[in-house]
Amino acid sequence: MSSNTGLEARPELSAALSGDELSRWYWTLAELTVLARELGVSRGGGKAALTERLQAALDGVAPPDAPPRTRSTGRQLAAPVNGFTVIPAGQRCSQVLREYFRREIGKGFHFDAYMRTFVAEGAGRTLADALAHWHATRQAAAQPQEIGSQFELNRFLRDWCAEHPAGSRAEALAAWRAQRDRPRRPATG
């Protein structure tokens, strides 16, 4: 599966791996989900949580405690909304909000980290407050943002493009495929 001649080859993802060997290599969420189904491991949660449960299952130890499920039971805003509309507790970044912000801000609006946080933590504030927050955070939002560790492809592509400004998308993706087929760290023992 690896295109790295002379280097260690990425193993087949199977129940024969150890938890340590699983964590040495890059796996897609789709691949991990197939293994979880095969092992009877819960497939819920994000990639990091699924990987932890699979490592435990492969090593024959108890899986880590699952975080409590937090379901928003609060009411969600419905159209029509305006600047006086109060954000309820548990409000999500919904299509109703997206349409309102696009109408007020323009097509350039998107839910970035600043706006997602404002909506999630803005219970009791108005949509006019949210608009003011959008405008107040544009300078900070224009700066390069940290990409979460779970978004390995995005982080790799940002770094690769910075190092190869004249590189093509095809070259970047080829470099990513070569990178993901390498172990993340040396084998132990």
Coordinates of N, CA, C and O in Angstrom, one line a residue:
M1 N 0.8 -1.2 0.0 CA 0.0 0.0 0.0 C 0.9 1.3 0.0 O 0.4 2.3 -0.4
S2 N 2.1 1.1 0.4 CA 3.0 2.3 0.5 C 3.7 2.5 -0.8 O 4.1 1.5 -1.4
S3 N 4.0 3.8 -1.1 CA 4.8 4.1 -2.3 C 6.2 4.4 -1.9 O 6.9 5.0 -2.7
N4 N 6.5 4.2 -0.6 CA 7.9 4.6 -0.1 C 8.8 3.4 -0.2 O 9.0 2.6 0.7
T5 N 9.5 3.2 -1.3 CA 10.4 2.1 -1.5 C 11.5 2.2 -0.5 O 12.1 3.2 -0.2
G6 N 11.7 1.0 0.1 CA 12.8 0.9 1.1 C 12.4 1.3 2.5 O 13.1 1.2 3.4
L7 N 11.2 1.9 2.7 CA 10.7 2.3 4.0 C 9.7 1.3 4.5 O 9.2 0.5 3.7
E8 N 9.4 1.4 5.7 CA 8.4 0.6 6.4 C 7.1 0.8 5.7 O 6.7 1.9 5.4
A9 N 6.4 -0.3 5.4 CA 5.1 -0.2 4.7 C 3.9 -0.1 5.7 O 4.0 -0.8 6.8
R10 N 3.0 0.7 5.4 CA 1.8 0.8 6.2 C 1.1 -0.6 6.2 O 0.8 -1.1 5.2
P11 N 0.8 -1.1 7.4 CA 0.1 -2.4 7.5 C -1.3 -2.3 7.1 O -1.9 -1.3 7.0
E12 N -1.9 -3.5 6.9 CA -3.3 -3.6 6.6 C -4.0 -3.4 7.9 O -3.6 -3.8 9.0
L13 N -5.1 -2.6 7.9 CA -5.9 -2.3 9.1 C -6.7 -3.5 9.4 O -7.6 -3.9 8.7
S14 N -6.4 -4.1 10.5 CA -7.1 -5.3 10.9 C -7.1 -5.5 12.4 O -6.3 -4.8 13.1
A15 N -7.8 -6.5 12.9 CA -7.9 -6.8 14.3 C -6.6 -7.4 14.8 O -6.3 -7.5 16.0
A16 N -5.6 -7.7 13.9 CA -4.3 -8.3 14.3 C -3.4 -7.2 14.8 O -2.3 -7.5 15.4
L17 N -3.7 -5.9 14.5 CA -2.8 -4.9 15.0 C -2.9 -4.7 16.5 O -3.9 -5.0 17.1
S18 N -1.8 -4.1 17.1 CA -1.9 -3.7 18.5 C -2.4 -2.2 18.5 O -2.4 -1.5 17.5
G19 N -2.8 -1.8 19.7 CA -3.2 -0.4 19.8 C -2.1 0.6 19.5 O -2.3 1.6 18.8
D20 N -0.9 0.2 19.9 CA 0.3 1.1 19.6 C 0.6 1.1 18.1 O 0.8 2.2 17.5
E21 N 0.5 0.0 17.4 CA 0.7 0.0 15.9 C -0.4 0.8 15.2 O -0.2 1.5 14.3
L22 N -1.7 0.7 15.7 CA -2.8 1.5 15.1 C -2.4 3.0 15.2 O -2.6 3.7 14.2
S23 N -1.9 3.4 16.3 CA -1.6 4.9 16.5 C -0.4 5.3 15.8 O -0.2 6.5 15.6
R24 N 0.4 4.4 15.3 CA 1.6 4.8 14.5 C 1.3 5.3 13.1 O 2.2 5.9 12.5
W25 N 0.1 5.0 12.6 CA -0.2 5.3 11.2 C -1.4 6.1 11.1 O -2.2 6.2 11.9
Y26 N -1.5 6.8 9.9 CA -2.7 7.6 9.6 C -3.7 6.7 9.1 O -3.5 5.9 8.2
W27 N -5.0 6.9 9.6 CA -6.1 6.1 9.1 C -7.3 7.1 8.9 O -7.4 8.0 9.7
T28 N -8.0 6.9 7.8 CA -9.2 7.8 7.7 C -10.3 7.3 8.6 O -10.3 6.2 9.1
L29 N -11.2 8.2 8.8 CA -12.4 7.9 9.7 C -13.2 6.7 9.1 O -13.6 5.8 9.8
A30 N -13.3 6.7 7.8 CA -14.0 5.6 7.1 C -13.3 4.3 7.4 O -14.0 3.3 7.7
E31 N -12.0 4.2 7.3 CA -11.3 3.0 7.6 C -11.4 2.6 9.1 O -11.7 1.4 9.4
L32 N -11.4 3.5 10.0 CA -11.5 3.2 11.4 C -12.9 2.7 11.7 O -13.1 1.8 12.5
T33 N -13.9 3.3 11.0 CA -15.3 2.9 11.2 C -15.5 1.4 10.8 O -16.2 0.7 11.5
V34 N -14.9 1.0 9.7 CA -15.0 -0.4 9.2 C -14.4 -1.3 10.3 O -15.0 -2.3 10.7
L35 N -13.2 -1.0 10.8 CA -12.6 -1.8 11.9 C -13.5 -1.8 13.1 O -13.6 -2.9 13.8
A36 N -14.0 -0.7 13.5 CA -14.9 -0.6 14.7 C -16.1 -1.6 14.5 O -16.5 -2.3 15.4
R37 N -16.7 -1.5 13.3 CA -17.8 -2.4 13.1 C -17.4 -3.9 13.2 O -18.1 -4.7 13.8
E38 N -16.2 -4.2 12.7 CA -15.7 -5.6 12.7 C -15.4 -6.0 14.2 O -15.7 -7.2 14.5
L39 N -14.9 -5.1 15.0 CA -14.6 -5.4 16.4 C -15.8 -5.2 17.3 O -15.7 -5.5 18.5
G40 N -16.9 -4.7 16.9 CA -18.0 -4.4 17.7 C -17.8 -3.2 18.6 O -18.4 -3.2 19.7
V41 N -17.0 -2.3 18.2 CA -16.7 -1.1 19.0 C -17.7 0.0 18.6 O -17.9 0.2 17.4
S42 N -18.1 0.8 19.5 CA -19.0 1.9 19.2 C -18.4 2.8 18.2 O -17.2 3.2 18.4
R43 N -19.1 3.2 17.2 CA -18.6 4.1 16.1 C -18.9 5.6 16.3 O -18.5 6.4 15.5
G44 N -19.5 5.9 17.4 CA -19.9 7.3 17.6 C -18.8 8.2 18.0 O -17.7 7.7 18.3
G45 N -19.0 9.5 18.0 CA -18.0 10.4 18.4 C -17.0 10.8 17.3 O -17.2 10.3 16.1
G46 N -16.0 11.5 17.6 CA -15.1 12.0 16.5 C -14.0 10.9 16.3 O -13.9 9.9 16.9
K47 N -13.1 11.2 15.4 CA -12.0 10.3 15.0 C -11.1 10.0 16.2 O -10.7 8.9 16.4
A48 N -10.8 11.0 17.0 CA -9.8 10.8 18.1 C -10.5 9.9 19.1 O -9.8 8.9 19.6
A49 N -11.7 10.1 19.4 CA -12.4 9.2 20.4 C -12.5 7.8 19.9 O -12.3 6.8 20.6
L50 N -12.8 7.6 18.6 CA -12.9 6.3 18.0 C -11.6 5.6 18.0 O -11.5 4.4 18.3
T51 N -10.5 6.3 17.7 CA -9.2 5.8 17.7 C -8.8 5.3 19.1 O -8.3 4.2 19.3
E52 N -9.2 6.0 20.1 CA -8.9 5.6 21.5 C -9.6 4.3 21.8 O -9.1 3.4 22.5
R53 N -10.9 4.2 21.4 CA -11.7 3.0 21.7 C -11.1 1.8 21.0 O -11.0 0.7 21.5
L54 N -10.7 2.0 19.7 CA -10.1 0.9 19.0 C -8.7 0.5 19.6 O -8.5 -0.7 19.6
Q55 N -7.9 1.4 20.0 CA -6.7 1.1 20.6 C -6.9 0.2 21.9 O -6.3 -0.8 22.1
A56 N -7.9 0.6 22.7 CA -8.2 -0.2 23.8 C -8.7 -1.6 23.4 O -8.3 -2.6 24.0
A57 N -9.6 -1.7 22.4 CA -10.1 -3.0 22.0 C -9.0 -3.9 21.5 O -8.9 -5.1 21.8
L58 N -8.1 -3.3 20.7 CA -7.0 -4.1 20.1 C -6.0 -4.6 21.2 O -5.4 -5.6 21.1
D59 N -5.9 -3.8 22.3 CA -5.0 -4.2 23.4 C -5.7 -5.0 24.4 O -5.1 -5.4 25.4
G60 N -7.0 -5.2 24.3 CA -7.8 -6.0 25.2 C -8.0 -5.3 26.6 O -8.1 -6.0 27.6
V61 N -8.0 -4.0 26.6 CA -8.3 -3.3 27.9 C -9.6 -2.5 27.8 O -10.2 -2.4 26.7
A62 N -10.1 -2.1 28.9 CA -11.3 -1.4 28.9 C -11.2 -0.1 28.2 O -10.2 0.6 28.3
P63 N -12.3 0.2 27.4 CA -12.2 1.5 26.6 C -12.4 2.7 27.6 O -12.9 2.6 28.7
P64 N -11.8 3.8 27.1 CA -12.0 5.0 28.0 C -13.5 5.4 28.1 O -14.3 5.0 27.3
D65 N -13.8 6.0 29.2 CA -15.2 6.4 29.5 C -15.6 7.4 28.4 O -14.9 8.3 28.0
A66 N -16.8 7.1 27.9 CA -17.4 8.0 26.8 C -17.8 9.3 27.5 O -18.4 9.2 28.6
P67 N -17.6 10.4 26.9 CA -18.1 11.7 27.5 C -19.6 11.7 27.5 O -20.2 11.0 26.6
P68 N -20.2 12.3 28.5 CA -21.7 12.3 28.5 C -22.3 13.0 27.2 O -21.7 14.0 26.7
R69 N -23.3 12.4 26.7 CA -24.0 13.0 25.6 C -24.7 14.3 25.9 O -25.4 14.4 26.9
T70 N -24.4 15.3 25.2 CA -25.0 16.6 25.4 C -25.9 16.9 24.2 O -25.4 17.3 23.2
R71 N -27.2 16.7 24.4 CA -28.2 17.1 23.4 C -28.8 18.4 23.7 O -29.2 18.6 24.9
S72 N -28.9 19.2 22.8 CA -29.5 20.5 23.0 C -31.0 20.3 22.9 O -31.6 19.9 21.9
T73 N -31.7 20.5 24.1 CA -33.1 20.3 24.1 C -33.8 21.6 24.0 O -35.0 21.7 24.1
G74 N -33.0 22.7 24.0 CA -33.6 24.0 23.9 C -34.3 24.3 22.6 O -34.0 23.6 21.6
R75 N -35.1 25.3 22.5 CA -35.8 25.6 21.3 C -34.8 26.3 20.4 O -33.9 27.0 20.8
Q76 N -35.0 26.1 19.1 CA -34.2 26.7 18.1 C -34.9 27.8 17.4 O -36.2 27.7 17.3
L77 N -34.2 28.8 17.0 CA -34.9 29.9 16.3 C -35.5 29.5 15.0 O -35.0 28.7 14.3
A78 N -36.7 30.1 14.7 CA -37.3 29.8 13.5 C -37.6 31.2 12.8 O -37.7 32.2 13.5
A79 N -37.6 31.2 11.5 CA -37.8 32.4 10.7 C -39.2 32.9 11.0 O -40.1 32.1 11.3
P80 N -39.5 34.2 11.0 CA -38.5 35.3 10.7 C -37.8 35.7 12.0 O -38.3 35.6 13.1
V81 N -36.5 36.2 11.8 CA -35.8 36.7 12.9 C -35.3 38.1 12.5 O -35.2 38.4 11.3
N82 N -34.9 38.9 13.5 CA -34.4 40.2 13.2 C -33.3 40.6 14.3 O -33.0 39.7 15.1
G83 N -32.8 41.8 14.2 CA -31.8 42.2 15.2 C -32.2 42.1 16.6 O -31.4 42.1 17.5
F84 N -33.5 42.2 16.9 CA -34.0 42.2 18.3 C -34.2 40.7 18.8 O -34.5 40.5 20.0
T85 N -34.1 39.8 17.9 CA -34.3 38.4 18.3 C -33.2 38.0 19.3 O -32.0 38.2 19.0
V86 N -33.6 37.3 20.4 CA -32.7 36.9 21.4 C -32.3 35.5 21.1 O -33.1 34.6 20.8
I87 N -31.0 35.2 21.3 CA -30.4 33.9 21.1 C -30.8 33.0 22.3 O -30.4 33.3 23.4
P88 N -31.5 31.9 22.0 CA -31.8 31.0 23.2 C -30.7 30.1 23.5 O -29.8 29.9 22.7
A89 N -30.7 29.6 24.7 CA -29.7 28.6 25.2 C -29.7 27.4 24.2 O -30.8 26.9 23.9
G90 N -28.6 26.9 23.9 CA -28.5 25.7 23.0 C -28.7 26.0 21.5 O -28.8 25.0 20.7
Q91 N -28.8 27.2 21.1 CA -28.9 27.6 19.7 C -27.8 27.0 18.9 O -26.6 27.2 19.3
R92 N -28.1 26.4 17.8 CA -27.1 26.0 16.9 C -26.9 27.0 15.7 O -27.7 27.8 15.5
C93 N -25.8 26.8 15.0 CA -25.5 27.6 13.8 C -26.4 27.1 12.7 O -25.9 26.3 11.9
S94 N -27.6 27.5 12.7 CA -28.6 26.9 11.8 C -28.8 27.7 10.5 O -28.2 28.8 10.3
Q95 N -29.5 27.1 9.6 CA -29.8 27.8 8.3 C -30.6 29.1 8.5 O -30.4 30.0 7.8
V96 N -31.4 29.1 9.5 CA -32.2 30.3 9.8 C -31.2 31.5 10.1 O -31.3 32.6 9.6
L97 N -30.2 31.1 11.0 CA -29.2 32.2 11.3 C -28.3 32.5 10.1 O -28.0 33.7 9.8
R98 N -27.9 31.5 9.3 CA -27.1 31.7 8.2 C -27.8 32.7 7.2 O -27.2 33.6 6.7
E99 N -29.1 32.4 6.9 CA -29.8 33.3 6.0 C -29.9 34.7 6.6 O -29.8 35.7 5.8
Y100 N -30.2 34.9 7.9 CA -30.2 36.2 8.5 C -28.9 36.9 8.3 O -28.8 38.1 7.9
F101 N -27.8 36.3 8.7 CA -26.5 36.9 8.6 C -26.1 37.2 7.2 O -25.5 38.3 6.9
R102 N -26.4 36.4 6.2 CA -26.1 36.6 4.8 C -26.9 37.8 4.3 O -26.4 38.6 3.5
R103 N -28.1 38.0 4.8 CA -29.0 39.1 4.4 C -28.4 40.4 5.0 O -28.4 41.4 4.3
E104 N -27.9 40.4 6.2 CA -27.4 41.6 6.9 C -25.9 41.9 6.5 O -25.6 43.0 6.4
I105 N -25.1 40.8 6.3 CA -23.7 41.0 6.1 C -23.3 40.9 4.6 O -22.4 41.6 4.1
G106 N -24.0 40.0 3.9 CA -23.6 39.7 2.5 C -23.2 38.3 2.3 O -23.1 37.5 3.3
K107 N -22.9 38.0 1.1 CA -22.5 36.6 0.7 C -21.2 36.2 1.3 O -20.9 35.0 1.4
G108 N -20.4 37.1 1.8 CA -19.1 36.8 2.4 C -19.3 36.2 3.8 O -18.3 35.7 4.4
F109 N -20.5 36.2 4.4 CA -20.7 35.6 5.7 C -20.5 34.1 5.7 O -20.9 33.4 4.8
H110 N -19.8 33.7 6.8 CA -19.7 32.2 7.0 C -19.5 32.1 8.5 O -19.1 33.0 9.2
F111 N -19.9 30.9 9.1 CA -19.8 30.6 10.5 C -18.3 30.2 10.7 O -17.9 29.1 10.5
D112 N -17.5 31.2 11.2 CA -16.1 30.9 11.6 C -16.1 30.6 13.1 O -17.2 30.6 13.7
A113 N -14.9 30.3 13.6 CA -14.8 29.9 15.0 C -15.4 31.0 15.9 O -16.0 30.8 16.9
Y114 N -15.2 32.3 15.5 CA -15.7 33.4 16.4 C -17.2 33.4 16.4 O -17.8 33.6 17.5
M115 N -17.8 33.2 15.3 CA -19.3 33.2 15.3 C -19.9 32.0 15.9 O -20.9 32.0 16.6
R116 N -19.2 30.8 15.7 CA -19.8 29.6 16.3 C -19.7 29.7 17.8 O -20.7 29.3 18.5
T117 N -18.6 30.2 18.3 CA -18.5 30.4 19.8 C -19.5 31.4 20.3 O -20.2 31.2 21.3
F118 N -19.7 32.5 19.6 CA -20.7 33.5 20.0 C -22.1 32.9 20.1 O -22.8 33.1 21.0
V119 N -22.5 32.2 19.0 CA -23.8 31.6 19.0 C -24.0 30.6 20.2 O -25.0 30.6 20.9
A120 N -22.9 29.8 20.3 CA -23.0 28.7 21.4 C -23.0 29.3 22.8 O -23.7 28.8 23.7
E121 N -22.3 30.4 23.0 CA -22.3 31.0 24.3 C -23.1 32.3 24.5 O -23.0 32.9 25.5
G122 N -23.8 32.7 23.4 CA -24.5 33.9 23.4 C -26.0 33.9 23.9 O -26.7 34.9 23.6
A123 N -26.4 32.9 24.7 CA -27.8 32.9 25.1 C -28.1 34.2 25.9 O -27.3 34.7 26.7
G124 N -29.2 34.8 25.5 CA -29.7 36.0 26.1 C -29.2 37.3 25.4 O -29.7 38.3 25.6
R125 N -28.3 37.1 24.4 CA -27.9 38.3 23.6 C -28.7 38.3 22.3 O -29.4 37.3 22.0
T126 N -28.7 39.4 21.6 CA -29.5 39.5 20.4 C -28.7 39.2 19.2 O -27.5 39.2 19.2
L127 N -29.4 39.1 18.1 CA -28.7 38.9 16.8 C -28.0 40.2 16.4 O -27.0 40.2 15.6
A128 N -28.5 41.4 16.8 CA -27.8 42.6 16.6 C -26.4 42.6 17.3 O -25.4 43.0 16.7
D129 N -26.4 42.0 18.5 CA -25.1 41.8 19.2 C -24.2 40.9 18.4 O -23.0 41.1 18.3
A130 N -24.7 39.8 17.8 CA -24.0 38.9 17.0 C -23.4 39.6 15.7 O -22.2 39.4 15.4
L131 N -24.2 40.5 15.1 CA -23.7 41.3 14.0 C -22.5 42.1 14.4 O -21.5 42.2 13.7
A132 N -22.6 42.8 15.5 CA -21.5 43.6 16.0 C -20.3 42.8 16.3 O -19.2 43.2 16.0
H133 N -20.5 41.6 16.8 CA -19.4 40.7 17.1 C -18.7 40.3 15.8 O -17.5 40.2 15.7
W134 N -19.5 40.0 14.8 CA -18.9 39.6 13.5 C -18.0 40.7 13.0 O -16.8 40.5 12.6
H135 N -18.5 42.0 13.0 CA -17.6 43.1 12.5 C -16.4 43.3 13.4 O -15.3 43.6 12.9
A136 N -16.6 43.1 14.7 CA -15.5 43.4 15.6 C -14.4 42.3 15.5 O -13.2 42.6 15.9
T137 N -14.7 41.1 15.0 CA -13.7 40.0 14.9 C -13.1 39.8 13.5 O -12.3 38.9 13.4
R138 N -13.4 40.7 12.6 CA -12.9 40.4 11.2 C -11.4 40.5 11.1 O -10.8 39.8 10.4
Q139 N -10.8 41.5 11.8 CA -9.4 41.6 11.7 C -8.7 40.4 12.3 O -7.8 39.8 11.7
A140 N -9.1 39.9 13.4 CA -8.6 38.7 14.0 C -8.9 37.4 13.2 O -8.0 36.6 13.0
A141 N -10.1 37.4 12.6 CA -10.4 36.3 11.7 C -9.6 36.2 10.4 O -9.4 35.1 9.9
A142 N -9.1 37.3 10.0 CA -8.3 37.4 8.8 C -6.9 36.8 9.0 O -6.2 36.4 8.0
Q143 N -6.5 36.7 10.3 CA -5.1 36.1 10.6 C -5.2 34.6 10.4 O -6.2 34.0 10.6
P144 N -4.0 34.0 10.1 CA -4.0 32.5 10.0 C -4.5 31.9 11.4 O -4.0 32.3 12.4
Q145 N -5.4 30.9 11.3 CA -5.9 30.3 12.5 C -5.3 29.0 12.7 O -4.8 28.3 11.8
E146 N -5.2 28.6 14.0 CA -4.7 27.2 14.3 C -5.7 26.2 13.7 O -6.9 26.4 13.9
I147 N -5.2 25.2 13.1 CA -6.0 24.1 12.6 C -6.0 23.0 13.6 O -4.9 22.5 14.0
G148 N -7.1 22.5 14.1 CA -7.2 21.5 15.1 C -6.4 20.2 14.6 O -6.3 19.9 13.5
S149 N -5.9 19.5 15.6 CA -5.1 18.3 15.3 C -5.9 17.2 14.6 O -5.3 16.4 13.9
Q150 N -7.2 17.2 14.7 CA -8.0 16.2 14.1 C -8.1 16.5 12.5 O -8.5 15.6 11.8
F151 N -7.7 17.6 12.1 CA -7.7 18.0 10.7 C -6.3 17.8 10.1 O -5.8 18.8 9.6
E152 N -5.8 16.6 10.1 CA -4.4 16.4 9.7 C -4.2 16.8 8.2 O -3.2 17.4 7.9
L153 N -5.1 16.4 7.3 CA -5.0 16.8 5.9 C -4.9 18.3 5.7 O -4.0 18.8 5.1
N154 N -5.8 19.0 6.4 CA -5.8 20.5 6.3 C -4.5 21.1 6.8 O -3.9 22.0 6.1
R155 N -4.0 20.6 7.9 CA -2.8 21.1 8.5 C -1.6 20.8 7.5 O -0.8 21.7 7.3
F156 N -1.6 19.6 7.0 CA -0.5 19.3 6.0 C -0.5 20.1 4.8 O 0.5 20.7 4.4
L157 N -1.7 20.3 4.2 CA -1.8 21.1 3.0 C -1.4 22.6 3.2 O -0.8 23.2 2.4
R158 N -1.8 23.1 4.4 CA -1.4 24.5 4.7 C 0.1 24.6 4.7 O 0.7 25.5 4.1
D159 N 0.7 23.7 5.4 CA 2.2 23.8 5.6 C 2.9 23.5 4.2 O 3.8 24.2 3.9
W160 N 2.4 22.5 3.5 CA 3.0 22.2 2.2 C 2.9 23.4 1.2 O 3.8 23.7 0.6
C161 N 1.7 24.0 1.2 CA 1.5 25.1 0.3 C 2.4 26.3 0.7 O 2.9 27.1 -0.2
A162 N 2.6 26.5 1.9 CA 3.5 27.6 2.4 C 5.0 27.3 1.9 O 5.7 28.2 1.6
E163 N 5.4 26.0 2.0 CA 6.7 25.7 1.5 C 6.8 25.6 0.0 O 8.0 25.7 -0.5
H164 N 5.8 25.3 -0.7 CA 5.8 25.2 -2.1 C 4.7 26.1 -2.8 O 3.7 25.6 -3.3
P165 N 4.9 27.4 -2.8 CA 3.9 28.3 -3.2 C 3.5 28.1 -4.7 O 2.4 28.5 -5.1
A166 N 4.4 27.6 -5.5 CA 4.1 27.4 -6.9 C 3.6 26.0 -7.2 O 3.3 25.6 -8.3
G167 N 3.5 25.2 -6.1 CA 3.0 23.8 -6.3 C 1.6 23.7 -6.7 O 0.8 24.6 -6.4
S168 N 1.2 22.6 -7.4 CA -0.1 22.4 -7.8 C -0.9 21.6 -6.8 O -0.3 21.0 -5.9
R169 N -2.2 21.6 -6.9 CA -3.0 20.8 -6.0 C -2.7 19.3 -6.2 O -2.6 18.6 -5.2
A170 N -2.5 18.8 -7.4 CA -2.1 17.4 -7.6 C -0.8 17.1 -6.9 O -0.7 16.0 -6.3
E171 N 0.2 18.0 -6.9 CA 1.5 17.8 -6.2 C 1.3 17.7 -4.7 O 1.8 16.9 -4.0
A172 N 0.4 18.6 -4.2 CA 0.2 18.7 -2.8 C -0.5 17.4 -2.3 O -0.1 16.8 -1.3
L173 N -1.5 16.9 -3.1 CA -2.2 15.7 -2.7 C -1.3 14.4 -2.8 O -1.3 13.5 -2.0
A174 N -0.4 14.4 -3.8 CA 0.6 13.3 -3.9 C 1.5 13.3 -2.7 O 1.9 12.3 -2.2
A175 N 2.0 14.5 -2.3 CA 2.8 14.7 -1.1 C 2.1 14.2 0.1 O 2.6 13.5 1.0
W176 N 0.8 14.5 0.2 CA 0.0 14.0 1.4 C -0.1 12.5 1.4 O 0.0 11.9 2.4
R177 N -0.4 11.9 0.2 CA -0.5 10.4 0.2 C 0.8 9.8 0.6 O 0.8 8.8 1.4
A178 N 2.0 10.4 0.2 CA 3.3 9.8 0.7 C 3.4 10.0 2.2 O 3.9 9.1 2.9
Q179 N 3.0 11.2 2.7 CA 3.1 11.5 4.1 C 2.3 10.5 4.9 O 2.7 10.0 6.0
R180 N 1.0 10.3 4.6 CA 0.1 9.5 5.4 C 0.5 8.0 5.4 O 0.1 7.3 6.3
D181 N 1.3 7.6 4.4 CA 1.7 6.2 4.3 C 3.0 6.0 5.1 O 3.5 4.8 5.1
R182 N 3.6 7.0 5.7 CA 4.7 6.8 6.6 C 4.3 6.7 8.0 O 3.3 7.3 8.4
P183 N 5.0 6.0 8.8 CA 4.7 5.9 10.3 C 4.9 7.2 10.9 O 5.7 8.0 10.5
R184 N 4.0 7.5 11.9 CA 4.1 8.8 12.7 C 5.3 8.8 13.6 O 5.8 9.8 13.9
R185 N 5.7 7.6 14.1 CA 6.8 7.5 15.0 C 7.4 6.1 14.8 O 6.7 5.2 14.3
P186 N 8.6 5.9 15.3 CA 9.3 4.6 15.2 C 8.5 3.5 16.0 O 7.8 3.9 17.0
A187 N 8.6 2.3 15.6 CA 8.0 1.2 16.4 C 8.7 1.1 17.7 O 9.9 1.4 17.9
T188 N 7.9 0.7 18.7 CA 8.5 0.5 20.0 C 8.9 -0.9 20.2 O 8.4 -1.8 19.6
G189 N 9.9 -1.2 21.1 CA 10.4 -2.5 21.3 C 11.3 -2.9 20.2 O 11.6 -3.9 19.8

